[in-house]
C-alpha cells in the first residue's frame, strides 16, 4: 500500500484562520498581486522560536463495538515551526509563509503554500492504549528550495467531489526524519530528487467519496525520494558508529493505472466489530528502487505490483492487557503479481549501470482455505511488553494455504536467442507463523525471533528457455521449518 505523506494536508493547516497569525498585506504587497485572481494570505508568528501551532495530547479513541473496552492511539503533542535557515541548516530567524487561494476557469479551487524557507514538525510520544511505541517523531529542517510548494486542490470533477494533494520540490529540497526509542534515535535525511531533465520532484494523490466511505487514489510520482545517511544516534546526537551508517535507500518514478490504483476506507459494516475496513487495488510500476552504500548501488528496475482485482482489508486497535497495537487482516488474494523487471549494479548516482542480473517474478499468488474459501494474511504491530519498554513486535500469519508461481529469467543480453533462459517453480506454504521484535539499540538494530515456523513445498521445478525445458527436476518438501525462539539478528554498519 502506498504510504500517505504526513504533509499531504499541510496547505490547509497553514491557511487556517485558527492560527490567529495572519498579516494584512501593505500597499506594496497589494500592488504585487494587482490584476491576479484569487487572494494571498501571509502567515507569520510572533514566537521567537517560530512556533505556528502547538498542541497538547492528540488522541483518537476507537468506538467500543465489541464490548472489550475502548482502545486508542495517542500522540503526546504536535508543534509546527516556520523558520529561516542558512545553507548549513542553522536557524537564522522566523519565516513568513505565503498561501494563495485561487479559482481557475474550470472551477477548481487551489490552496497553495509557497515561499516557504524551512518547516519543522515535531510529534510527542506515540502510544497505543497507554503503552509507548516511540518516544517522539520529528520532521526537521524541511527546506523548500526555489519555487517548491505544497498544494491542496478542490477539483470540479464530473464524477463528484475530489481533492488533490500535490507536493512539488525543486532540486536540493529535503528534510531530516528522526524518531526516538529507548534512549537512542533513528535518523535519516530525506532528499527529493527530480527525474532526469526535470527541475522538480512531483507527486500527487486524490481523495474522493466512495459510498459511505472514502477513496484515496494514487497519482504519479516523477522523481525519486532518497532516504540517506541512515544512522542511530546516542542521547547527545552523535552517531553511535562514528563516520559509518547503514547506507541509503530510494524509490521513485512511479506510474499507475489510476482507474484501478486506490484504497477505500469506511467504518466496519459489522456493528459488533471495532475498527475500519475497505478495499485495496493496484496496477503500479515503480521505475527505480535502490540501496546505496560505499558509493555503489544495487538497483531494482521496473518493480510492478498488480492485484488483478480488489483485496479486502480490516484494521483494528487491540489491547489484551499485556501488549497493545494495531491488527490488520488482508483477504481476497486471488491473483497477485509482484515482478522485478531487472536487478543491476551501478555507481552511486545510477550511472555506469551493469547488465541485468535477471528478472524475478512472483505471480498468480492466492490465499485460500479448505473448500476454496478465501484465506487471509494477518499482520499485527504491537508495543513491547513490560513497563516503560519501547520498540515494536510484528506478527505475521497466514490463515489458509498461500501459493504462487516463481519465475527467474536470465539477462537476454548475455545469451543470444529468444526466449530467455529461465527457472520456474510453484511455491506452496502452509502453517505460516512469524513473530519478531524490532528494537534499536546502541549496538545496532536488534531483530529478535519470538516465533517462526512454516511448511513449504517447491513443486514443478523446471529449467530451460521457456519452450524447450531440460525436464522437470522434481520437487522439494520442507515441513516444520522453525527458527529457535530467542535467536536474534543484529544489523550494524560495516566498521
PDB file of C-alpha atoms in Angstrom, residues 114-116 143-149 170-171 173:
ATOM      1  CA  UNK A 114       4.768  28.525  -1.149  1.00  0.00           C
ATOM      2  CA  UNK A 115       7.633  30.928  -0.454  1.00  0.00           C
ATOM      3  CA  UNK A 116       8.439  28.621   2.467  1.00  0.00           C
ATOM      4  CA  UNK A 143      13.974  23.145   3.329  1.00  0.00           C
ATOM      5  CA  UNK A 144      11.866  24.325   0.380  1.00  0.00           C
ATOM      6  CA  UNK A 145      14.270  25.343  -2.384  1.00  0.00           C
ATOM      7  CA  UNK A 146      13.242  27.847  -5.065  1.00  0.00           C
ATOM      8  CA  UNK A 147       9.594  27.596  -6.120  1.00  0.00           C
ATOM      9  CA  UNK A 148       8.825  24.427  -4.122  1.00  0.00           C
ATOM     10  CA  UNK A 149       5.268  24.272  -2.790  1.00  0.00           C
ATOM     11  CA  UNK A 170      12.872  21.641  -6.512  1.00  0.00           C
ATOM     12  CA  UNK A 171      16.339  20.084  -6.545  1.00  0.00           C
ATOM     13  CA  UNK A 173      14.864  20.303  -1.107  1.00  0.00           C
TER      14      UNK A 173
END
